[in-house]
Amino acid sequence: MQGMKVISNLVMFIALLLSNQIFAENIVNGDPSEGEKIASKVCAGCHSADGNSIIPSNPILAGQHPEYITKQLLNFKPQDNKPAERKSPVMAAMVAPLSAEDMKNIGAYYAQQEPTPGAAKDKELAEKGEKIYRGGNIESGLPACSGCHSPNGSGIPPNYPRLAGQHTEYTAAQLRYFRTGQRANDTNSVMRGIVSRMSEQEIKAVAEFISGLN
Ligand code: HEC
Ligand code: HEC
């Protein structure tokens, strides 16, 4: 009888350990079902329910890394009386009521959604863009995008976002924002340094290529 009690205590102890483990992971990784509740109510109108936005100025979020989404949401919000590192009047209003935990849950939700593959509209422009994406530009010292965003555009979590299939208009707009400094939330100014070496024509070409990358 004593043996049974020891075993049942042991089972309870292991179950407790496991549930703590799952609990801890949800804190670190976010809870997608909680994220979905916010996404379906507040975000779906602009980013679509599954994050595959169909409006070219609104980014596709489906399949994006959770850490990157959470970081962007934090960056849209002023922290400790400092102005937001990433400026967008629309998104500033959206993140105002969100807690850090909400942001993690939302990241977990969109990361689980399947991205719809895109197709470049202008094949000739996309071919020029592919050369930049894969080889950079030796003359201007522009590095290849693939080094950080990976050859298939899936990015490298947690720091390098997925780009594959993103709307041309959105990607080009972000590159221009990095150029003017309107977007300044890239750690160590890495994207601002890269875009300073790009011409407007290169921005258009690489954004066109990325829209069809998968
Ligand atoms: C009225 C339209 C609208 C709504 C509603 C909206 N967004 Fe956005 N979102 C945008 C636009 C436009 C941008 C691009 C901002 C920019 O950089 O100019 C954006 C950017 C983002 C980004 C950055 C993506 C990236 O690739 O860097 C994230 C993350 C995001 N939104 C999440 C959300 C979440 C979560 C909600 C709901 C709580 C939401 N959005 C609601 C329009 C919207
Ligand atoms: C040295 C690494 C590195 C290289 C090379 C690089 N990137 Fe990035 N890129 C980053 C990082 C880091 C971020 C995320 C910045 C942040 O945290 O907001 C980023 C963000 C971006 C974004 C914003 C994505 C979004 O959803 O808003 C775009 C677009 C982008 N890069 C395009 C490019 C292109 C095009 C090239 C090649 C010309 C390139 N990157 C080369 C590191 C790199």
mmCIF file of C-alpha atoms and ligand atoms in Angstrom:
data_model
loop_
_atom_site.group_PDB
_atom_site.id
_atom_site.type_symbol
_atom_site.label_atom_id
_atom_site.label_comp_id
_atom_site.label_asym_id
_atom_site.label_seq_id
_atom_site.Cartn_x
_atom_site.Cartn_y
_atom_site.Cartn_z
ATOM 1 C CA MET A 1 0.000 0.000 0.000
ATOM 2 C CA GLN A 2 2.860 2.306 0.914
ATOM 3 C CA GLY A 3 4.425 1.609 -2.519
ATOM 4 C CA MET A 4 1.218 2.612 -4.335
ATOM 5 C CA LYS A 5 1.151 5.919 -2.512
ATOM 6 C CA VAL A 6 4.758 6.653 -3.481
ATOM 7 C CA ILE A 7 3.960 5.856 -7.126
ATOM 8 C CA SER A 8 0.800 7.976 -7.199
ATOM 9 C CA ASN A 9 2.677 10.871 -5.582
ATOM 10 C CA LEU A 10 5.381 10.444 -8.183
ATOM 11 C CA VAL A 11 2.813 10.507 -11.013
ATOM 12 C CA MET A 12 1.275 13.666 -9.580
ATOM 13 C CA PHE A 13 4.680 15.251 -9.253
ATOM 14 C CA ILE A 14 5.538 14.483 -12.901
ATOM 15 C CA ALA A 15 2.142 15.770 -14.075
ATOM 16 C CA LEU A 16 2.734 18.984 -12.157
ATOM 17 C CA LEU A 17 6.196 19.353 -13.691
ATOM 18 C CA LEU A 18 4.756 18.852 -17.178
ATOM 19 C CA SER A 19 1.924 21.324 -16.696
ATOM 20 C CA ASN A 20 4.405 23.886 -15.358
ATOM 21 C CA GLN A 21 6.537 23.222 -18.401
ATOM 22 C CA ILE A 22 3.602 23.897 -20.761
ATOM 23 C CA PHE A 23 2.647 26.969 -18.761
ATOM 24 C CA ALA A 24 6.214 28.297 -18.957
ATOM 25 C CA GLU A 25 6.321 27.709 -22.714
ATOM 26 C CA ASN A 26 3.104 29.633 -23.233
ATOM 27 C CA ILE A 27 4.614 32.567 -21.357
ATOM 28 C CA VAL A 28 7.727 32.434 -23.530
ATOM 29 C CA ASN A 29 6.051 31.556 -26.826
ATOM 30 C CA GLY A 30 2.587 33.011 -26.477
ATOM 31 C CA ASP A 31 -0.783 31.292 -26.657
ATOM 32 C CA PRO A 32 -2.149 31.253 -30.225
ATOM 33 C CA SER A 33 -5.782 30.724 -29.196
ATOM 34 C CA GLU A 34 -5.656 33.859 -27.020
ATOM 35 C CA GLY A 35 -3.974 35.710 -29.893
ATOM 36 C CA GLU A 36 -6.705 34.634 -32.305
ATOM 37 C CA LYS A 37 -9.367 36.240 -30.109
ATOM 38 C CA ILE A 38 -7.766 39.671 -30.583
ATOM 39 C CA ALA A 39 -6.724 39.097 -34.210
ATOM 40 C CA SER A 40 -10.217 38.083 -35.340
ATOM 41 C CA LYS A 41 -11.863 41.058 -33.630
ATOM 42 C CA VAL A 42 -9.409 43.915 -34.148
ATOM 43 C CA CYS A 43 -6.883 43.051 -36.877
ATOM 44 C CA ALA A 44 -8.763 40.953 -39.444
ATOM 45 C CA GLY A 45 -10.297 43.947 -41.232
ATOM 46 C CA CYS A 46 -6.861 45.043 -42.455
ATOM 47 C CA HIS A 47 -4.641 41.937 -42.251
ATOM 48 C CA SER A 48 -7.355 39.284 -43.025
ATOM 49 C CA ALA A 49 -8.458 36.670 -40.514
ATOM 50 C CA ASP A 50 -5.517 34.349 -41.289
ATOM 51 C CA GLY A 51 -2.986 37.159 -41.748
ATOM 52 C CA ASN A 52 -2.905 36.844 -45.561
ATOM 53 C CA SER A 53 -3.770 40.510 -46.134
ATOM 54 C CA ILE A 54 -5.063 41.247 -49.637
ATOM 55 C CA ILE A 55 -4.519 45.021 -49.375
ATOM 56 C CA PRO A 56 -1.067 45.894 -50.822
ATOM 57 C CA SER A 57 -0.222 48.525 -48.194
ATOM 58 C CA ASN A 58 -1.075 46.196 -45.301
ATOM 59 C CA PRO A 59 1.597 43.573 -44.608
ATOM 60 C CA ILE A 60 0.968 39.837 -44.782
ATOM 61 C CA LEU A 61 1.549 38.441 -41.284
ATOM 62 C CA ALA A 62 0.818 34.733 -41.923
ATOM 63 C CA GLY A 63 3.888 32.573 -41.293
ATOM 64 C CA GLN A 64 5.944 35.471 -39.919
ATOM 65 C CA HIS A 65 8.190 34.563 -36.963
ATOM 66 C CA PRO A 66 6.464 35.127 -33.626
ATOM 67 C CA GLU A 67 9.419 37.000 -32.096
ATOM 68 C CA TYR A 68 9.526 39.462 -34.998
ATOM 69 C CA ILE A 69 5.768 40.183 -34.804
ATOM 70 C CA THR A 70 5.968 40.726 -31.042
ATOM 71 C CA LYS A 71 8.965 43.041 -31.475
ATOM 72 C CA GLN A 72 7.168 45.151 -34.097
ATOM 73 C CA LEU A 73 4.071 45.480 -31.914
ATOM 74 C CA LEU A 74 6.251 46.625 -29.003
ATOM 75 C CA ASN A 75 8.080 49.076 -31.300
ATOM 76 C CA PHE A 76 4.800 50.679 -32.470
ATOM 77 C CA LYS A 77 4.070 51.614 -28.840
ATOM 78 C CA PRO A 78 5.799 54.452 -26.953
ATOM 79 C CA GLN A 79 7.824 52.897 -24.068
ATOM 80 C CA ASP A 80 8.873 54.636 -20.809
ATOM 81 C CA ASN A 81 7.899 58.085 -22.131
ATOM 82 C CA LYS A 82 10.092 57.548 -25.208
ATOM 83 C CA PRO A 83 8.442 57.966 -28.618
ATOM 84 C CA ALA A 84 7.676 54.781 -30.579
ATOM 85 C CA GLU A 85 10.688 53.452 -32.504
ATOM 86 C CA ARG A 86 8.478 52.521 -35.453
ATOM 87 C CA LYS A 87 6.043 55.221 -36.497
ATOM 88 C CA SER A 88 2.623 54.390 -37.913
ATOM 89 C CA PRO A 89 -0.439 56.339 -36.774
ATOM 90 C CA VAL A 90 -2.680 53.372 -37.668
ATOM 91 C CA MET A 91 -0.660 50.764 -35.811
ATOM 92 C CA ALA A 92 0.002 53.084 -32.848
ATOM 93 C CA ALA A 93 -3.746 53.173 -32.239
ATOM 94 C CA MET A 94 -3.967 49.384 -32.618
ATOM 95 C CA VAL A 95 -1.251 48.547 -30.070
ATOM 96 C CA ALA A 96 -2.292 51.157 -27.476
ATOM 97 C CA PRO A 97 -4.610 48.776 -25.590
ATOM 98 C CA LEU A 98 -2.389 45.667 -25.961
ATOM 99 C CA SER A 99 -0.260 44.243 -23.124
ATOM 100 C CA ALA A 100 3.145 42.626 -23.745
ATOM 101 C CA GLU A 101 1.464 39.255 -23.208
ATOM 102 C CA ASP A 102 -1.254 40.047 -25.802
ATOM 103 C CA MET A 103 1.539 40.847 -28.263
ATOM 104 C CA LYS A 104 3.201 37.471 -27.664
ATOM 105 C CA ASN A 105 -0.112 35.669 -28.092
ATOM 106 C CA ILE A 106 -0.803 37.515 -31.360
ATOM 107 C CA GLY A 107 2.695 36.644 -32.627
ATOM 108 C CA ALA A 108 2.075 32.983 -31.835
ATOM 109 C CA TYR A 109 -1.260 33.064 -33.701
ATOM 110 C CA TYR A 110 -0.008 34.594 -36.966
ATOM 111 C CA ALA A 111 3.150 32.450 -36.960
ATOM 112 C CA GLN A 112 0.926 29.366 -37.133
ATOM 113 C CA GLN A 113 -1.052 30.571 -40.173
ATOM 114 C CA GLU A 114 -0.138 29.241 -43.617
ATOM 115 C CA PRO A 115 1.116 32.006 -45.954
ATOM 116 C CA THR A 116 -0.482 32.047 -49.430
ATOM 117 C CA PRO A 117 2.288 31.968 -52.085
ATOM 118 C CA GLY A 118 2.465 35.169 -54.161
ATOM 119 C CA ALA A 119 3.510 35.812 -57.785
ATOM 120 C CA ALA A 120 5.519 38.722 -59.204
ATOM 121 C CA LYS A 121 3.537 40.788 -61.736
ATOM 122 C CA ASP A 122 6.488 42.234 -63.686
ATOM 123 C CA LYS A 123 8.799 39.317 -64.551
ATOM 124 C CA GLU A 124 11.544 41.463 -66.079
ATOM 125 C CA LEU A 125 11.739 43.706 -63.022
ATOM 126 C CA ALA A 126 11.645 40.640 -60.738
ATOM 127 C CA GLU A 127 14.656 39.161 -62.586
ATOM 128 C CA LYS A 128 16.669 42.309 -61.854
ATOM 129 C CA GLY A 129 15.495 42.082 -58.256
ATOM 130 C CA GLU A 130 16.590 38.466 -57.966
ATOM 131 C CA LYS A 131 20.190 39.439 -58.828
ATOM 132 C CA ILE A 132 20.179 41.976 -55.996
ATOM 133 C CA TYR A 133 18.462 39.598 -53.579
ATOM 134 C CA ARG A 134 20.982 36.804 -54.201
ATOM 135 C CA GLY A 135 24.141 38.746 -55.066
ATOM 136 C CA GLY A 136 23.797 42.321 -53.800
ATOM 137 C CA ASN A 137 25.708 44.969 -55.740
ATOM 138 C CA ILE A 138 29.503 44.817 -55.655
ATOM 139 C CA GLU A 139 29.888 48.382 -56.991
ATOM 140 C CA SER A 140 27.916 50.012 -54.179
ATOM 141 C CA GLY A 141 28.911 47.476 -51.524
ATOM 142 C CA LEU A 142 25.313 46.284 -51.119
ATOM 143 C CA PRO A 143 25.217 42.856 -49.425
ATOM 144 C CA ALA A 144 22.937 40.063 -50.660
ATOM 145 C CA CYS A 145 19.566 40.000 -48.915
ATOM 146 C CA SER A 146 19.636 36.202 -48.901
ATOM 147 C CA GLY A 147 22.466 36.204 -46.348
ATOM 148 C CA CYS A 148 20.111 37.380 -43.601
ATOM 149 C CA HIS A 149 16.629 36.704 -44.995
ATOM 150 C CA SER A 150 17.639 33.232 -46.359
ATOM 151 C CA PRO A 151 17.633 32.111 -50.027
ATOM 152 C CA ASN A 152 13.898 31.265 -50.021
ATOM 153 C CA GLY A 153 12.910 34.387 -48.089
ATOM 154 C CA SER A 154 11.746 32.502 -45.016
ATOM 155 C CA GLY A 155 14.098 34.567 -42.834
ATOM 156 C CA ILE A 156 16.096 33.320 -39.862
ATOM 157 C CA PRO A 157 14.279 33.483 -36.507
ATOM 158 C CA PRO A 158 14.293 35.259 -34.187
ATOM 159 C CA ASN A 159 15.969 38.352 -35.679
ATOM 160 C CA TYR A 160 15.651 38.186 -39.473
ATOM 161 C CA PRO A 161 12.047 38.438 -40.659
ATOM 162 C CA ARG A 162 10.379 36.370 -43.332
ATOM 163 C CA LEU A 163 9.976 38.386 -46.563
ATOM 164 C CA ALA A 164 8.745 35.735 -49.054
ATOM 165 C CA GLY A 165 5.467 36.588 -50.812
ATOM 166 C CA GLN A 166 5.087 40.017 -49.175
ATOM 167 C CA HIS A 167 3.214 42.715 -51.137
ATOM 168 C CA THR A 168 5.531 44.742 -53.419
ATOM 169 C CA GLU A 169 4.040 48.045 -52.241
ATOM 170 C CA TYR A 170 4.550 47.215 -48.561
ATOM 171 C CA THR A 171 8.161 46.028 -49.002
ATOM 172 C CA ALA A 172 9.129 49.049 -51.122
ATOM 173 C CA ALA A 173 7.491 51.407 -48.608
ATOM 174 C CA GLN A 174 9.467 49.871 -45.710
ATOM 175 C CA LEU A 175 12.746 50.157 -47.613
ATOM 176 C CA ARG A 176 11.997 53.845 -48.264
ATOM 177 C CA TYR A 177 11.100 54.344 -44.585
ATOM 178 C CA PHE A 178 14.455 52.846 -43.569
ATOM 179 C CA ARG A 179 16.115 55.236 -46.059
ATOM 180 C CA THR A 180 14.472 58.368 -44.635
ATOM 181 C CA GLY A 181 14.736 57.120 -41.059
ATOM 182 C CA GLN A 182 10.957 57.159 -40.574
ATOM 183 C CA ARG A 183 11.495 53.521 -39.589
ATOM 184 C CA ALA A 184 14.412 53.310 -37.170
ATOM 185 C CA ASN A 185 13.686 50.200 -35.113
ATOM 186 C CA ASP A 186 16.311 47.984 -36.786
ATOM 187 C CA THR A 187 18.904 46.952 -34.196
ATOM 188 C CA ASN A 188 22.360 48.446 -34.959
ATOM 189 C CA SER A 189 20.805 50.357 -37.911
ATOM 190 C CA VAL A 190 21.395 47.267 -40.022
ATOM 191 C CA MET A 191 18.603 47.883 -42.578
ATOM 192 C CA ARG A 192 19.208 51.649 -42.633
ATOM 193 C CA GLY A 193 22.850 50.938 -43.542
ATOM 194 C CA ILE A 194 21.797 48.548 -46.316
ATOM 195 C CA VAL A 195 19.153 50.799 -47.870
ATOM 196 C CA SER A 196 21.568 53.751 -47.923
ATOM 197 C CA ARG A 197 23.391 51.799 -50.653
ATOM 198 C CA MET A 198 20.257 51.173 -52.745
ATOM 199 C CA SER A 199 18.835 53.181 -55.647
ATOM 200 C CA GLU A 200 15.089 53.707 -56.073
ATOM 201 C CA GLN A 201 15.213 51.341 -59.076
ATOM 202 C CA GLU A 202 16.889 48.631 -56.962
ATOM 203 C CA ILE A 203 14.227 49.050 -54.260
ATOM 204 C CA LYS A 204 11.429 48.580 -56.794
ATOM 205 C CA ALA A 205 13.124 45.559 -58.405
ATOM 206 C CA VAL A 206 13.925 43.699 -55.184
ATOM 207 C CA ALA A 207 10.418 44.354 -53.790
ATOM 208 C CA GLU A 208 8.900 42.950 -57.002
ATOM 209 C CA PHE A 209 11.090 39.829 -56.773
ATOM 210 C CA ILE A 210 10.231 39.273 -53.084
ATOM 211 C CA SER A 211 6.477 39.318 -53.855
ATOM 212 C CA GLY A 212 6.891 36.123 -55.899
ATOM 213 C CA LEU A 213 9.537 34.444 -53.748
ATOM 214 C CA ASN A 214 8.529 31.239 -51.968
HETATM 215 C C1 HEC B 1 -6.752 50.003 -40.297
HETATM 216 C C2 HEC B 1 -5.878 48.941 -40.792
HETATM 217 C C3 HEC B 1 -5.091 48.123 -39.778
HETATM 218 C C4 HEC B 1 -5.557 47.463 -38.655
HETATM 219 C C5 HEC B 1 -6.983 47.383 -38.131
HETATM 220 C C6 HEC B 1 -4.401 46.761 -38.110
HETATM 221 N N1 HEC B 1 -3.284 46.999 -38.867
HETATM 222 FE FE1 HEC B 1 -1.418 46.235 -38.560
HETATM 223 N N2 HEC B 1 -0.666 47.351 -40.080
HETATM 224 C C7 HEC B 1 -1.425 48.201 -40.876
HETATM 225 C C8 HEC B 1 -0.522 48.958 -41.760
HETATM 226 C C9 HEC B 1 -0.931 49.977 -42.802
HETATM 227 C C10 HEC B 1 0.791 48.531 -41.438
HETATM 228 C C11 HEC B 1 2.093 49.066 -42.025
HETATM 229 C C12 HEC B 1 2.590 50.185 -41.114
HETATM 230 C C13 HEC B 1 3.781 50.933 -41.642
HETATM 231 O O1 HEC B 1 4.922 50.533 -41.393
HETATM 232 O O2 HEC B 1 3.580 51.920 -42.317
HETATM 233 C C14 HEC B 1 0.644 47.520 -40.400
HETATM 234 C C15 HEC B 1 1.731 46.835 -39.836
HETATM 235 C C16 HEC B 1 1.612 45.813 -38.914
HETATM 236 C C17 HEC B 1 2.707 44.984 -38.422
HETATM 237 C C18 HEC B 1 4.156 45.029 -38.874
HETATM 238 C C19 HEC B 1 4.400 43.883 -39.850
HETATM 239 C C20 HEC B 1 5.799 43.759 -40.385
HETATM 240 O O3 HEC B 1 6.001 42.926 -41.286
HETATM 241 O O4 HEC B 1 6.714 44.455 -39.914
HETATM 242 C C21 HEC B 1 2.170 44.122 -37.511
HETATM 243 C C22 HEC B 1 2.910 43.056 -36.724
HETATM 244 C C23 HEC B 1 0.754 44.403 -37.414
HETATM 245 N N3 HEC B 1 0.439 45.429 -38.286
HETATM 246 C C24 HEC B 1 -0.132 43.743 -36.580
HETATM 247 C C25 HEC B 1 -1.455 44.146 -36.361
HETATM 248 C C26 HEC B 1 -2.276 43.637 -35.288
HETATM 249 C C27 HEC B 1 -1.853 42.591 -34.291
HETATM 250 C C28 HEC B 1 -3.489 44.286 -35.372
HETATM 251 C C29 HEC B 1 -4.684 44.140 -34.460
HETATM 252 C C30 HEC B 1 -4.441 44.339 -33.045
HETATM 253 C C31 HEC B 1 -3.407 45.187 -36.516
HETATM 254 N N4 HEC B 1 -2.160 45.084 -37.069
HETATM 255 C C32 HEC B 1 -4.440 45.988 -36.956
HETATM 256 C C33 HEC B 1 -2.801 48.324 -40.879
HETATM 257 C C34 HEC B 1 -3.649 47.840 -39.900
HETATM 258 C C1 HEC B 2 22.875 41.865 -42.145
HETATM 259 C C2 HEC B 2 21.551 41.291 -42.178
HETATM 260 C C3 HEC B 2 20.550 41.829 -43.176
HETATM 261 C C4 HEC B 2 20.711 41.939 -44.543
HETATM 262 C C5 HEC B 2 21.946 41.633 -45.389
HETATM 263 C C6 HEC B 2 19.437 42.406 -45.050
HETATM 264 N N1 HEC B 2 18.542 42.546 -44.029
HETATM 265 FE FE1 HEC B 2 16.606 43.167 -44.189
HETATM 266 N N2 HEC B 2 16.366 43.077 -42.160
HETATM 267 C C7 HEC B 2 17.346 42.713 -41.275
HETATM 268 C C8 HEC B 2 16.826 42.813 -39.935
HETATM 269 C C9 HEC B 2 17.575 42.505 -38.645
HETATM 270 C C10 HEC B 2 15.489 43.255 -40.037
HETATM 271 C C11 HEC B 2 14.479 43.488 -38.892
HETATM 272 C C12 HEC B 2 14.507 44.905 -38.389
HETATM 273 C C13 HEC B 2 13.541 45.079 -37.224
HETATM 274 O O1 HEC B 2 13.764 44.474 -36.182
HETATM 275 O O2 HEC B 2 12.543 45.765 -37.382
HETATM 276 C C14 HEC B 2 15.226 43.417 -41.456
HETATM 277 C C15 HEC B 2 14.033 43.865 -41.973
HETATM 278 C C16 HEC B 2 13.765 43.987 -43.329
HETATM 279 C C17 HEC B 2 12.499 44.402 -43.890
HETATM 280 C C18 HEC B 2 11.235 44.744 -43.121
HETATM 281 C C19 HEC B 2 10.286 43.560 -43.147
HETATM 282 C C20 HEC B 2 8.892 43.874 -42.704
HETATM 283 O O3 HEC B 2 8.083 42.919 -42.665
HETATM 284 O O4 HEC B 2 8.567 45.013 -42.415
HETATM 285 C C21 HEC B 2 12.631 44.384 -45.248
HETATM 286 C C22 HEC B 2 11.580 44.731 -46.283
HETATM 287 C C23 HEC B 2 13.998 43.967 -45.539
HETATM 288 N N3 HEC B 2 14.660 43.735 -44.353
HETATM 289 C C24 HEC B 2 14.494 43.837 -46.816
HETATM 290 C C25 HEC B 2 15.833 43.535 -47.103
HETATM 291 C C26 HEC B 2 16.387 43.550 -48.450
HETATM 292 C C27 HEC B 2 15.589 43.844 -49.707
HETATM 293 C C28 HEC B 2 17.711 43.250 -48.334
HETATM 294 C C29 HEC B 2 18.763 43.192 -49.436
HETATM 295 C C30 HEC B 2 18.921 44.369 -50.248
HETATM 296 C C31 HEC B 2 17.977 43.026 -46.916
HETATM 297 N N4 HEC B 2 16.810 43.221 -46.203
HETATM 298 C C32 HEC B 2 19.205 42.663 -46.381
HETATM 299 C C33 HEC B 2 18.626 42.273 -41.595
HETATM 300 C C34 HEC B 2 19.182 42.227 -42.861
#
